[in-house]
Amino acid sequence: MITKEQLLTVLQELYDGKPVAFSKIKKKIKESPEIVEELLKQMEGEGLIRRYEVGGGKAYEPVKTDPITQILNMLKEIKEELKRLEDLVNEKSKIDYSLFDKIYDEIKDNLGYASLQSIRVELGLPKEEFYSKFKNHIESLYDLIAGGEEGLVKKGVVYGIIRRRGNGK
């Protein structure tokens, strides 16, 4: 199977200042047209060649780039990929407090009390993850009541029952 480097060499040999027709490239390379076309697409995406629509067909020309430009392009691609991965990680780490409040509303008794353990189980989270994610939310919007099998620990006391502050929304 032909490599991108070999294909680029063939393209540079055939290039005479004008884009080289796909049919000329096919004749020179003894490979299936689909494979050649796929490699040409990849090379175009990498900025190694340019594609032109000529009449009813396609033509290609090598892009003259120095090694520094190629390295800068590769670094740019790496930077874009890192940004995409960072966005993906940040998206996963976003906390949905509304889901916590919704489950609280479903679980609370007629006096407005709910067990943190029950909310955690409904959310399907392990203890460490649940309390690290929701600790600030709980402390800012809910009153903590001592009791329960698990909960937030303050001064050696387990606060595992909560009640929404304010006008009892």
XYZ file of C-alpha atoms in Angstrom:
169
model
C 0.000 0.000 0.000
C 1.214 3.475 -0.830
C 2.120 5.935 1.920
C 1.362 9.649 2.090
C 5.057 10.437 1.615
C 5.209 8.338 -1.576
C 2.020 9.941 -2.881
C 3.390 13.416 -2.150
C 6.615 12.541 -3.992
C 4.619 11.391 -7.043
C 2.517 14.564 -6.914
C 5.654 16.731 -6.752
C 7.131 14.844 -9.754
C 3.989 15.412 -11.830
C 3.548 19.042 -10.724
C 4.652 21.552 -13.370
C 3.178 24.741 -11.954
C -0.413 23.669 -12.614
C -2.591 21.389 -10.466
C -2.233 17.697 -11.380
C -5.398 15.906 -12.503
C -6.568 12.986 -10.373
C -6.536 10.753 -13.473
C -2.793 11.461 -13.984
C -2.087 10.567 -10.359
C -4.088 7.332 -10.735
C -2.118 6.330 -13.846
C 1.215 6.882 -12.117
C 0.231 4.985 -8.948
C -0.777 1.350 -9.138
C -3.293 1.496 -6.290
C -7.093 1.481 -6.123
C -8.632 4.922 -6.801
C -10.500 4.801 -3.468
C -7.288 4.405 -1.457
C -5.561 7.167 -3.433
C -8.536 9.486 -2.964
C -8.670 8.769 0.782
C -4.953 9.510 1.157
C -5.367 12.722 -0.842
C -8.219 13.797 1.467
C -6.075 13.141 4.537
C -3.163 15.049 3.034
C -5.463 17.957 2.181
C -6.694 18.001 5.783
C -3.089 18.113 6.975
C -2.343 21.076 4.715
C 0.161 19.192 2.546
C -1.804 19.622 -0.706
C -4.598 21.745 -2.165
C -7.558 20.390 -4.103
C -9.149 22.164 -7.053
C -12.326 21.411 -8.948
C -11.385 21.409 -12.627
C -14.151 20.827 -15.130
C -15.828 17.639 -13.988
C -12.866 16.318 -12.057
C -10.361 17.072 -9.364
C -6.810 18.290 -9.477
C -4.200 18.577 -6.743
C -1.055 20.575 -6.118
C 1.533 20.306 -3.374
C 1.624 23.137 -0.867
C 5.062 24.610 -0.532
C 5.749 24.782 3.173
C 8.923 24.925 5.101
C 9.493 22.604 8.091
C 8.840 25.400 10.583
C 5.393 26.062 9.101
C 4.614 22.350 9.250
C 5.658 22.204 12.901
C 3.570 25.286 13.686
C 0.561 23.699 11.965
C 1.050 20.497 13.961
C 1.310 22.495 17.195
C -1.874 24.346 16.255
C -3.664 21.025 15.723
C -2.391 19.728 19.073
C -3.541 22.912 20.794
C -7.014 22.595 19.241
C -7.225 18.957 20.341
C -6.168 19.854 23.895
C -8.815 22.589 23.976
C -11.444 20.107 22.802
C -10.395 17.611 25.487
C -10.411 20.351 28.144
C -13.938 21.352 27.117
C -15.000 17.706 27.300
C -13.567 17.327 30.814
C -15.148 20.596 31.969
C -18.510 19.510 30.574
C -18.365 16.295 32.617
C -17.372 18.101 35.799
C -20.264 20.567 35.692
C -22.607 19.933 38.589
C -26.367 19.885 38.112
C -27.712 21.344 41.344
C -31.248 21.403 39.971
C -31.278 17.598 39.942
C -30.303 17.582 43.631
C -33.150 20.012 44.432
C -35.614 18.001 42.352
C -34.750 14.787 44.203
C -34.973 16.636 47.538
C -38.520 17.721 46.597
C -39.455 14.114 45.799
C -37.891 12.598 48.931
C -38.724 15.159 51.624
C -41.450 14.334 54.115
C -44.457 16.546 54.845
C -42.354 18.690 57.224
C -39.659 19.233 54.593
C -37.000 16.908 56.020
C -34.939 14.636 53.780
C -32.056 12.245 54.334
C -28.823 13.039 52.491
C -28.242 9.306 52.127
C -31.561 8.907 50.276
C -30.736 11.786 47.936
C -27.272 10.352 47.277
C -28.693 6.913 46.496
C -31.251 8.451 44.115
C -28.471 10.328 42.320
C -26.482 7.090 42.120
C -23.235 8.640 43.348
C -20.596 7.248 45.699
C -20.284 9.016 49.071
C -17.027 10.831 48.316
C -18.241 12.217 44.988
C -21.680 13.206 46.318
C -20.442 15.093 49.381
C -17.562 16.781 47.565
C -19.841 17.996 44.758
C -22.862 19.050 46.803
C -21.356 20.171 50.153
C -21.366 23.909 49.328
C -24.820 23.712 47.743
C -26.263 21.955 50.789
C -24.672 24.357 53.269
C -25.840 27.437 51.365
C -29.495 26.470 50.797
C -30.365 23.918 53.466
C -30.386 23.664 57.249
C -28.330 20.747 58.539
C -29.856 18.535 61.227
C -27.816 16.087 63.268
C -28.692 12.463 62.666
C -28.792 9.907 59.921
C -26.397 7.140 59.033
C -24.224 9.337 56.823
C -23.865 12.993 56.018
C -21.646 16.011 56.461
C -19.427 15.782 59.533
C -18.819 18.941 61.558
C -17.013 18.930 64.880
C -17.460 15.180 65.105
C -21.237 15.286 64.567
C -22.887 13.697 61.518
C -25.462 15.956 59.879
C -27.381 13.603 57.609
C -30.803 15.268 57.491
C -31.563 18.506 55.684
C -34.420 20.952 55.338
C -34.647 23.759 52.802
C -34.213 27.218 54.308
C -36.597 30.077 53.747
C -40.288 30.069 53.062
C -40.521 26.328 52.545
C -40.589 26.484 48.709
